[in-house]
Amino acid sequence: MEVTIQQVNKRFGTKHVLSDIDVSIASGQCVALVGPSGSGKTTLLRLIAGLERVTSGMIQFGDRDVTVLSPNQRGVTMMFQRSLLFPHLNVEQNIRLGAKQLTPIELESWLHRVGLEGRGKSAVHELSGGEQQRASLARALASQPDFLLLDEPFSSLDVPRRRELRTLIRKLTEEQGVTTLLVTHDREEAMAMADVVYVLEHGRIVDHGTPITLSQTSPFFGEGIQIEETWHPLTAVNLVSRPTKETDERVTITKELIQYGVRFYEVERASGERLVLSSDETIHEKEGYIVRKEG
Ligand SMILES: Nc1ncnc2c1ncn2[C@@H]1O[C@H](COP(=O)(O)OP(=O)(O)OP(=O)(O)O)[C@@H](O)[C@H]1O
């Protein structure tokens, strides 16, 4: 489902908190909204979820104008900084809240997908912070949402758990084709997760673009971003290699690394040889390959 935010303004009394906000998220895309504290991220997220009313402007979900609809009527699924699992329900019961019709096999499959196999009967307090967020993710996605709003879902986790969770969120939302908006103050996180990043400062969108473009053009992204050192093994489900004219050999993508917003792929040729290509096509066209994400 495509999401469009058009010319949205928000005032609290005389305080103009958001000015002329335009954001569009293509169906199945992950967009990050990044900005420093006080820039208006939470306010925009609340407007999108229907927890707050716009002063002017329009919010559209697909063909539906949802600007004046209540949160329930909008049907947005949200995931927050801290898991909002119900403590008196076990993991399984929490997941079922979003999807009452789940069969035992489907439920087990969700537990498996988020790495909580066999933990369905565990109490919430028996799970670590990272496990609780993974259970929240299963609850959110089991409800088959069209649109998922992520409000700093990683900020209570340590660095390895953050990376784990964001890889998992990306993988599962891509598999399900869920349109996703991530709100974060963390530039690195935005660059690593999103297809397109919007930068919010003092209530205005001051820049937007793909991570690759922003890493080359935006002063906000140019400096000081930590390089991600780990290579994430990829399920190559949505990735294919596109051979150029010179060769019709197909390759298998085995790993993905994101550095400064540029995606690098380790690929394996039919002969077993491995080589590293980047999402910047010009770099490796000479190798005879173009690697693209298949939509
Ligand atoms: N209900 C409200 N009434 C008055 N001012 C508000 C209200 N909610 C937010 N604001 C103001 O709007 C501005 C943006 O706040 P917001 O919480 O949206 O920023 P943020 O980017 O999410 O910040 P943080 O990352 O610190 O949560 C701030 O100046 C804040 O004081």
mmCIF file of C-alpha atoms and ligand atoms in Angstrom:
data_model
loop_
_atom_site.group_PDB
_atom_site.id
_atom_site.type_symbol
_atom_site.label_atom_id
_atom_site.label_comp_id
_atom_site.label_asym_id
_atom_site.label_seq_id
_atom_site.Cartn_x
_atom_site.Cartn_y
_atom_site.Cartn_z
ATOM 1 C CA MET A 1 0.000 0.000 0.000
ATOM 2 C CA GLU A 2 1.317 3.379 -1.002
ATOM 3 C CA VAL A 3 1.360 6.093 1.699
ATOM 4 C CA THR A 4 1.287 9.799 0.860
ATOM 5 C CA ILE A 5 1.706 12.729 3.229
ATOM 6 C CA GLN A 6 0.933 15.953 1.467
ATOM 7 C CA GLN A 7 1.586 19.499 2.660
ATOM 8 C CA VAL A 8 1.025 18.568 6.288
ATOM 9 C CA ASN A 9 1.262 21.311 8.919
ATOM 10 C CA LYS A 10 0.878 20.970 12.664
ATOM 11 C CA ARG A 11 0.566 23.722 15.246
ATOM 12 C CA PHE A 12 0.196 23.394 18.980
ATOM 13 C CA GLY A 13 -1.347 26.743 19.907
ATOM 14 C CA THR A 14 0.944 29.287 18.293
ATOM 15 C CA LYS A 15 3.836 26.849 18.051
ATOM 16 C CA HIS A 16 4.407 25.680 14.478
ATOM 17 C CA VAL A 17 5.871 22.188 14.957
ATOM 18 C CA LEU A 18 5.621 20.788 11.397
ATOM 19 C CA SER A 19 5.690 22.842 8.175
ATOM 20 C CA ASP A 20 4.659 21.722 4.687
ATOM 21 C CA ILE A 21 5.646 18.085 5.115
ATOM 22 C CA ASP A 22 5.613 16.000 1.923
ATOM 23 C CA VAL A 23 6.592 12.340 2.223
ATOM 24 C CA SER A 24 5.664 9.532 -0.105
ATOM 25 C CA ILE A 25 6.274 5.856 0.477
ATOM 26 C CA ALA A 26 5.857 3.467 -2.427
ATOM 27 C CA SER A 27 4.084 0.202 -1.792
ATOM 28 C CA GLY A 28 6.397 -2.293 -0.065
ATOM 29 C CA GLN A 29 9.130 0.307 0.430
ATOM 30 C CA CYS A 30 10.935 1.067 3.692
ATOM 31 C CA VAL A 31 11.293 4.799 4.306
ATOM 32 C CA ALA A 32 13.189 6.244 7.273
ATOM 33 C CA LEU A 33 12.405 9.586 8.815
ATOM 34 C CA VAL A 34 15.499 10.782 10.633
ATOM 35 C CA GLY A 35 16.129 13.944 12.611
ATOM 36 C CA PRO A 36 17.546 15.263 15.858
ATOM 37 C CA SER A 37 15.623 15.491 19.112
ATOM 38 C CA GLY A 38 12.802 18.018 18.930
ATOM 39 C CA SER A 39 12.684 18.072 15.113
ATOM 40 C CA GLY A 40 9.089 16.793 15.078
ATOM 41 C CA LYS A 41 9.466 13.066 14.350
ATOM 42 C CA THR A 42 7.124 11.852 17.063
ATOM 43 C CA THR A 43 4.536 14.451 16.148
ATOM 44 C CA LEU A 44 4.563 13.368 12.501
ATOM 45 C CA LEU A 45 4.316 9.730 13.505
ATOM 46 C CA ARG A 46 1.332 10.502 15.745
ATOM 47 C CA LEU A 47 -0.351 12.363 12.883
ATOM 48 C CA ILE A 48 0.158 9.393 10.561
ATOM 49 C CA ALA A 49 -1.165 6.933 13.145
ATOM 50 C CA GLY A 50 -4.194 9.154 13.806
ATOM 51 C CA LEU A 51 -3.265 9.848 17.443
ATOM 52 C CA GLU A 52 -3.157 13.564 16.646
ATOM 53 C CA ARG A 53 -4.997 15.681 14.035
ATOM 54 C CA VAL A 54 -3.250 17.699 11.323
ATOM 55 C CA THR A 55 -3.719 21.468 11.313
ATOM 56 C CA SER A 56 -3.745 21.329 7.508
ATOM 57 C CA GLY A 57 -2.724 18.925 4.760
ATOM 58 C CA MET A 58 -3.673 15.417 3.761
ATOM 59 C CA ILE A 59 -2.652 11.855 4.616
ATOM 60 C CA GLN A 60 -3.520 9.080 2.187
ATOM 61 C CA PHE A 61 -3.208 5.298 2.531
ATOM 62 C CA GLY A 62 -3.519 3.856 -0.946
ATOM 63 C CA ASP A 63 -6.608 5.522 -2.424
ATOM 64 C CA ARG A 64 -8.075 6.275 1.017
ATOM 65 C CA ASP A 65 -7.953 9.763 2.477
ATOM 66 C CA VAL A 66 -7.378 8.935 6.167
ATOM 67 C CA THR A 67 -6.682 12.503 7.341
ATOM 68 C CA VAL A 68 -9.616 12.663 9.756
ATOM 69 C CA LEU A 69 -9.970 8.960 10.557
ATOM 70 C CA SER A 70 -9.381 7.522 14.045
ATOM 71 C CA PRO A 71 -6.405 5.189 14.669
ATOM 72 C CA ASN A 72 -8.689 2.130 14.514
ATOM 73 C CA GLN A 73 -10.215 3.179 11.219
ATOM 74 C CA ARG A 74 -6.746 3.668 9.737
ATOM 75 C CA GLY A 75 -5.572 0.189 10.658
ATOM 76 C CA VAL A 76 -1.917 1.103 11.227
ATOM 77 C CA THR A 77 0.291 -1.393 13.037
ATOM 78 C CA MET A 78 2.998 0.107 15.226
ATOM 79 C CA MET A 79 6.132 -1.098 16.946
ATOM 80 C CA PHE A 80 7.695 1.017 19.674
ATOM 81 C CA GLN A 81 10.979 1.539 21.543
ATOM 82 C CA ARG A 82 9.915 -0.845 24.246
ATOM 83 C CA SER A 83 7.803 -3.847 23.567
ATOM 84 C CA LEU A 84 4.179 -3.340 24.507
ATOM 85 C CA LEU A 85 3.567 -7.017 25.089
ATOM 86 C CA PHE A 86 0.898 -7.751 27.677
ATOM 87 C CA PRO A 87 2.704 -9.087 30.759
ATOM 88 C CA HIS A 88 -0.196 -11.278 31.891
ATOM 89 C CA LEU A 89 -0.278 -13.126 28.543
ATOM 90 C CA ASN A 90 2.378 -15.545 27.315
ATOM 91 C CA VAL A 91 4.265 -15.059 24.033
ATOM 92 C CA GLU A 92 1.816 -17.124 22.018
ATOM 93 C CA GLN A 93 -1.234 -15.305 23.413
ATOM 94 C CA ASN A 94 0.419 -11.967 22.667
ATOM 95 C CA ILE A 95 1.039 -12.942 19.039
ATOM 96 C CA ARG A 96 -2.549 -14.172 18.710
ATOM 97 C CA LEU A 97 -3.865 -10.770 19.790
ATOM 98 C CA GLY A 98 -3.081 -9.453 16.339
ATOM 99 C CA ALA A 99 -4.152 -12.580 14.481
ATOM 100 C CA LYS A 100 -6.806 -14.648 16.225
ATOM 101 C CA GLN A 101 -7.264 -17.007 13.287
ATOM 102 C CA LEU A 102 -3.687 -18.353 13.358
ATOM 103 C CA THR A 103 -3.504 -22.146 13.290
ATOM 104 C CA PRO A 104 -1.008 -23.835 15.659
ATOM 105 C CA ILE A 105 1.261 -24.494 12.655
ATOM 106 C CA GLU A 106 1.147 -20.856 11.531
ATOM 107 C CA LEU A 107 1.871 -19.725 15.067
ATOM 108 C CA GLU A 108 4.866 -22.030 15.309
ATOM 109 C CA SER A 109 6.041 -20.714 11.952
ATOM 110 C CA TRP A 110 5.945 -17.124 13.282
ATOM 111 C CA LEU A 111 7.899 -18.147 16.364
ATOM 112 C CA HIS A 112 10.423 -19.818 14.092
ATOM 113 C CA ARG A 113 10.724 -16.802 11.779
ATOM 114 C CA VAL A 114 11.604 -14.522 14.689
ATOM 115 C CA GLY A 115 13.899 -17.068 16.341
ATOM 116 C CA LEU A 116 11.619 -17.899 19.272
ATOM 117 C CA GLU A 117 10.861 -21.494 18.448
ATOM 118 C CA GLY A 118 9.620 -23.429 21.472
ATOM 119 C CA ARG A 119 9.099 -20.199 23.461
ATOM 120 C CA GLY A 120 5.364 -19.789 22.802
ATOM 121 C CA LYS A 121 4.399 -20.687 26.360
ATOM 122 C CA SER A 122 7.058 -18.470 27.967
ATOM 123 C CA ALA A 123 5.943 -15.543 30.085
ATOM 124 C CA VAL A 124 6.922 -12.109 28.739
ATOM 125 C CA HIS A 125 9.231 -11.421 31.712
ATOM 126 C CA GLU A 126 11.216 -14.561 30.884
ATOM 127 C CA LEU A 127 12.314 -13.025 27.577
ATOM 128 C CA SER A 128 15.300 -10.698 27.115
ATOM 129 C CA GLY A 129 14.750 -7.209 25.672
ATOM 130 C CA GLY A 130 15.732 -8.379 22.204
ATOM 131 C CA GLU A 131 13.466 -11.420 22.426
ATOM 132 C CA GLN A 132 10.572 -9.228 23.522
ATOM 133 C CA GLN A 133 11.089 -7.010 20.479
ATOM 134 C CA ARG A 134 11.146 -10.081 18.251
ATOM 135 C CA ALA A 135 7.878 -11.284 19.807
ATOM 136 C CA SER A 136 6.445 -7.778 19.186
ATOM 137 C CA LEU A 137 7.569 -8.030 15.579
ATOM 138 C CA ALA A 138 5.832 -11.398 15.188
ATOM 139 C CA ARG A 139 2.666 -9.926 16.712
ATOM 140 C CA ALA A 140 2.832 -6.926 14.375
ATOM 141 C CA LEU A 141 3.436 -8.935 11.206
ATOM 142 C CA ALA A 142 1.143 -11.878 11.980
ATOM 143 C CA SER A 143 -1.750 -9.420 11.682
ATOM 144 C CA GLN A 144 -0.781 -9.033 7.973
ATOM 145 C CA PRO A 145 -0.579 -5.224 8.062
ATOM 146 C CA ASP A 146 -0.436 -3.115 4.904
ATOM 147 C CA PHE A 147 1.555 -0.449 6.723
ATOM 148 C CA LEU A 148 3.980 -0.778 9.624
ATOM 149 C CA LEU A 149 5.156 2.198 11.674
ATOM 150 C CA LEU A 150 8.379 1.698 13.611
ATOM 151 C CA ASP A 151 9.061 4.204 16.374
ATOM 152 C CA GLU A 152 12.726 3.856 17.395
ATOM 153 C CA PRO A 153 12.254 0.107 17.831
ATOM 154 C CA PHE A 154 15.958 -0.511 18.430
ATOM 155 C CA SER A 155 16.853 2.120 20.971
ATOM 156 C CA SER A 156 16.516 -0.065 24.054
ATOM 157 C CA LEU A 157 18.852 -2.727 22.592
ATOM 158 C CA ASP A 158 22.628 -3.135 22.507
ATOM 159 C CA VAL A 159 24.476 -2.891 19.185
ATOM 160 C CA PRO A 160 24.533 -6.601 18.196
ATOM 161 C CA ARG A 161 20.825 -6.987 19.087
ATOM 162 C CA ARG A 162 19.993 -3.846 17.056
ATOM 163 C CA ARG A 163 21.693 -5.220 13.998
ATOM 164 C CA GLU A 164 20.007 -8.558 14.443
ATOM 165 C CA LEU A 165 16.569 -6.982 14.774
ATOM 166 C CA ARG A 166 16.911 -4.604 11.857
ATOM 167 C CA THR A 167 18.088 -7.388 9.549
ATOM 168 C CA LEU A 168 15.123 -9.458 10.693
ATOM 169 C CA ILE A 169 12.635 -6.615 10.222
ATOM 170 C CA ARG A 170 13.942 -5.915 6.724
ATOM 171 C CA LYS A 171 13.848 -9.572 5.743
ATOM 172 C CA LEU A 172 10.314 -10.205 7.023
ATOM 173 C CA THR A 173 8.782 -6.942 5.766
ATOM 174 C CA GLU A 174 10.322 -7.558 2.344
ATOM 175 C CA GLU A 175 8.970 -11.096 2.289
ATOM 176 C CA GLN A 176 5.492 -9.831 3.143
ATOM 177 C CA GLY A 177 5.722 -6.702 0.993
ATOM 178 C CA VAL A 178 4.765 -4.461 3.944
ATOM 179 C CA THR A 179 5.111 -0.703 3.454
ATOM 180 C CA THR A 180 7.248 0.494 6.381
ATOM 181 C CA LEU A 181 8.068 3.842 7.963
ATOM 182 C CA LEU A 182 10.939 3.897 10.457
ATOM 183 C CA VAL A 183 11.254 6.918 12.720
ATOM 184 C CA THR A 184 14.692 7.308 14.267
ATOM 185 C CA HIS A 185 17.278 9.816 15.424
ATOM 186 C CA ASP A 186 20.018 7.377 14.376
ATOM 187 C CA ARG A 187 21.461 8.164 10.938
ATOM 188 C CA GLU A 188 23.330 4.892 10.665
ATOM 189 C CA GLU A 189 20.169 2.953 11.375
ATOM 190 C CA ALA A 190 18.228 4.950 8.791
ATOM 191 C CA MET A 191 20.923 4.394 6.167
ATOM 192 C CA ALA A 192 21.176 0.683 6.877
ATOM 193 C CA MET A 193 17.464 -0.034 6.793
ATOM 194 C CA ALA A 194 15.714 2.256 4.394
ATOM 195 C CA ASP A 195 15.234 2.414 0.641
ATOM 196 C CA VAL A 196 14.666 6.160 0.963
ATOM 197 C CA VAL A 197 15.575 8.485 3.853
ATOM 198 C CA TYR A 198 13.858 11.792 4.722
ATOM 199 C CA VAL A 199 15.709 14.256 6.939
ATOM 200 C CA LEU A 200 13.605 16.359 9.308
ATOM 201 C CA GLU A 201 15.022 19.480 10.972
ATOM 202 C CA HIS A 202 13.072 22.112 12.893
ATOM 203 C CA GLY A 203 9.798 20.705 11.597
ATOM 204 C CA ARG A 204 10.764 20.763 7.917
ATOM 205 C CA ILE A 205 11.948 18.093 5.480
ATOM 206 C CA VAL A 206 15.364 19.451 4.501
ATOM 207 C CA ASP A 207 16.578 16.556 2.359
ATOM 208 C CA HIS A 208 15.525 13.191 1.048
ATOM 209 C CA GLY A 209 16.971 10.502 -1.166
ATOM 210 C CA THR A 210 18.340 7.000 -1.282
ATOM 211 C CA PRO A 211 21.065 6.170 1.258
ATOM 212 C CA ILE A 212 23.605 6.156 -1.560
ATOM 213 C CA THR A 213 22.658 9.626 -2.795
ATOM 214 C CA LEU A 214 22.509 11.090 0.700
ATOM 215 C CA SER A 215 25.866 9.642 1.691
ATOM 216 C CA GLN A 216 27.377 11.536 -1.236
ATOM 217 C CA THR A 217 25.427 14.786 -1.040
ATOM 218 C CA SER A 218 24.123 15.424 2.462
ATOM 219 C CA PRO A 219 26.265 17.099 5.134
ATOM 220 C CA PHE A 220 24.017 15.405 7.693
ATOM 221 C CA PHE A 221 25.152 11.973 6.457
ATOM 222 C CA GLY A 222 28.622 12.683 5.130
ATOM 223 C CA GLU A 223 30.588 12.439 8.352
ATOM 224 C CA GLY A 224 30.877 10.284 11.373
ATOM 225 C CA ILE A 225 28.730 7.316 10.527
ATOM 226 C CA GLN A 226 30.014 4.087 11.966
ATOM 227 C CA ILE A 227 30.883 1.479 9.389
ATOM 228 C CA GLU A 228 29.027 -1.751 9.825
ATOM 229 C CA GLU A 229 31.675 -4.409 10.070
ATOM 230 C CA THR A 230 29.645 -7.542 9.920
ATOM 231 C CA TRP A 231 28.492 -9.271 6.797
ATOM 232 C CA HIS A 232 24.903 -10.350 7.054
ATOM 233 C CA PRO A 233 24.107 -13.626 5.373
ATOM 234 C CA LEU A 234 21.143 -13.001 3.156
ATOM 235 C CA THR A 235 18.211 -15.046 2.168
ATOM 236 C CA ALA A 236 18.571 -14.289 -1.505
ATOM 237 C CA VAL A 237 14.809 -14.531 -2.053
ATOM 238 C CA ASN A 238 14.336 -11.047 -3.454
ATOM 239 C CA LEU A 239 17.720 -10.619 -5.025
ATOM 240 C CA VAL A 240 18.811 -11.697 -8.469
ATOM 241 C CA SER A 241 21.811 -10.930 -10.567
ATOM 242 C CA ARG A 242 21.231 -9.478 -13.971
ATOM 243 C CA PRO A 243 23.913 -10.529 -16.403
ATOM 244 C CA THR A 244 25.066 -7.890 -18.837
ATOM 245 C CA LYS A 245 25.316 -8.425 -22.576
ATOM 246 C CA GLU A 246 28.814 -9.892 -22.294
ATOM 247 C CA THR A 247 27.773 -12.841 -20.176
ATOM 248 C CA ASP A 248 24.554 -14.660 -19.467
ATOM 249 C CA GLU A 249 25.867 -16.399 -16.371
ATOM 250 C CA ARG A 250 23.636 -16.045 -13.333
ATOM 251 C CA VAL A 251 25.201 -15.688 -9.918
ATOM 252 C CA THR A 252 23.914 -16.366 -6.420
ATOM 253 C CA ILE A 253 24.042 -13.624 -3.838
ATOM 254 C CA THR A 254 25.385 -15.030 -0.596
ATOM 255 C CA LYS A 255 25.989 -12.018 1.626
ATOM 256 C CA GLU A 256 25.150 -8.355 1.932
ATOM 257 C CA LEU A 257 27.045 -5.525 3.602
ATOM 258 C CA ILE A 258 25.979 -1.907 3.904
ATOM 259 C CA GLN A 259 28.669 0.728 4.291
ATOM 260 C CA TYR A 260 27.831 4.403 4.182
ATOM 261 C CA GLY A 261 24.543 3.497 2.572
ATOM 262 C CA VAL A 262 26.107 1.552 -0.280
ATOM 263 C CA ARG A 263 25.051 -2.052 -0.473
ATOM 264 C CA PHE A 264 27.772 -4.564 -1.274
ATOM 265 C CA TYR A 265 26.983 -8.095 -2.304
ATOM 266 C CA GLU A 266 29.182 -11.129 -2.143
ATOM 267 C CA VAL A 267 28.156 -13.305 -5.057
ATOM 268 C CA GLU A 268 29.035 -16.805 -6.063
ATOM 269 C CA ARG A 269 29.527 -17.729 -9.701
ATOM 270 C CA ALA A 270 28.486 -21.061 -11.172
ATOM 271 C CA SER A 271 32.173 -22.058 -11.041
ATOM 272 C CA GLY A 272 32.189 -21.533 -7.255
ATOM 273 C CA GLU A 273 34.336 -18.389 -7.467
ATOM 274 C CA ARG A 274 33.205 -15.545 -5.185
ATOM 275 C CA LEU A 275 33.399 -11.860 -5.938
ATOM 276 C CA VAL A 276 32.178 -8.676 -4.313
ATOM 277 C CA LEU A 277 29.915 -6.306 -6.204
ATOM 278 C CA SER A 278 28.302 -3.100 -5.031
ATOM 279 C CA SER A 279 24.899 -1.592 -5.611
ATOM 280 C CA ASP A 280 26.679 1.228 -7.449
ATOM 281 C CA GLU A 281 26.470 -0.304 -10.902
ATOM 282 C CA THR A 282 29.309 1.683 -12.437
ATOM 283 C CA ILE A 283 31.846 0.119 -10.087
ATOM 284 C CA HIS A 284 31.408 -3.421 -11.256
ATOM 285 C CA GLU A 285 29.942 -3.178 -14.734
ATOM 286 C CA LYS A 286 33.418 -3.938 -15.986
ATOM 287 C CA GLU A 287 33.156 -7.299 -14.174
ATOM 288 C CA GLY A 288 30.289 -8.177 -16.481
ATOM 289 C CA TYR A 289 27.535 -8.050 -13.879
ATOM 290 C CA ILE A 290 24.740 -5.792 -12.841
ATOM 291 C CA VAL A 291 23.222 -6.660 -9.486
ATOM 292 C CA ARG A 292 19.812 -5.321 -8.674
ATOM 293 C CA LYS A 293 17.074 -5.929 -6.260
ATOM 294 C CA GLU A 294 14.130 -7.423 -8.054
ATOM 295 C CA GLY A 295 10.918 -5.623 -7.097
HETATM 296 N N1 LIG B 1 1.349 18.299 22.710
HETATM 297 C C1 LIG B 1 2.272 19.238 22.485
HETATM 298 N N2 LIG B 1 2.067 20.524 22.840
HETATM 299 C C2 LIG B 1 2.992 21.479 22.596
HETATM 300 N N3 LIG B 1 4.190 21.254 21.999
HETATM 301 C C3 LIG B 1 4.454 19.996 21.618
HETATM 302 C C4 LIG B 1 3.522 18.919 21.835
HETATM 303 N N4 LIG B 1 4.065 17.770 21.339
HETATM 304 C C5 LIG B 1 5.283 18.118 20.846
HETATM 305 N N5 LIG B 1 5.499 19.454 21.008
HETATM 306 C C6 LIG B 1 6.707 20.191 20.587
HETATM 307 O O1 LIG B 1 6.948 19.881 19.217
HETATM 308 C C7 LIG B 1 8.345 19.843 18.959
HETATM 309 C C8 LIG B 1 8.688 18.521 18.307
HETATM 310 O O2 LIG B 1 8.513 17.483 19.245
HETATM 311 P P1 LIG B 1 8.615 15.927 18.854
HETATM 312 O O3 LIG B 1 8.396 15.148 20.117
HETATM 313 O O4 LIG B 1 7.710 15.667 17.718
HETATM 314 O O5 LIG B 1 10.125 15.839 18.375
HETATM 315 P P2 LIG B 1 11.046 14.543 18.166
HETATM 316 O O6 LIG B 1 11.834 14.813 16.930
HETATM 317 O O7 LIG B 1 10.206 13.334 18.195
HETATM 318 O O8 LIG B 1 11.979 14.581 19.417
HETATM 319 P P3 LIG B 1 12.596 13.335 20.268
HETATM 320 O O9 LIG B 1 13.517 12.612 19.350
HETATM 321 O O10 LIG B 1 13.298 14.022 21.402
HETATM 322 O O11 LIG B 1 11.422 12.504 20.730
HETATM 323 C C9 LIG B 1 9.043 20.054 20.289
HETATM 324 O O12 LIG B 1 9.445 21.401 20.372
HETATM 325 C C10 LIG B 1 7.960 19.746 21.309
HETATM 326 O O13 LIG B 1 8.135 20.507 22.472
#
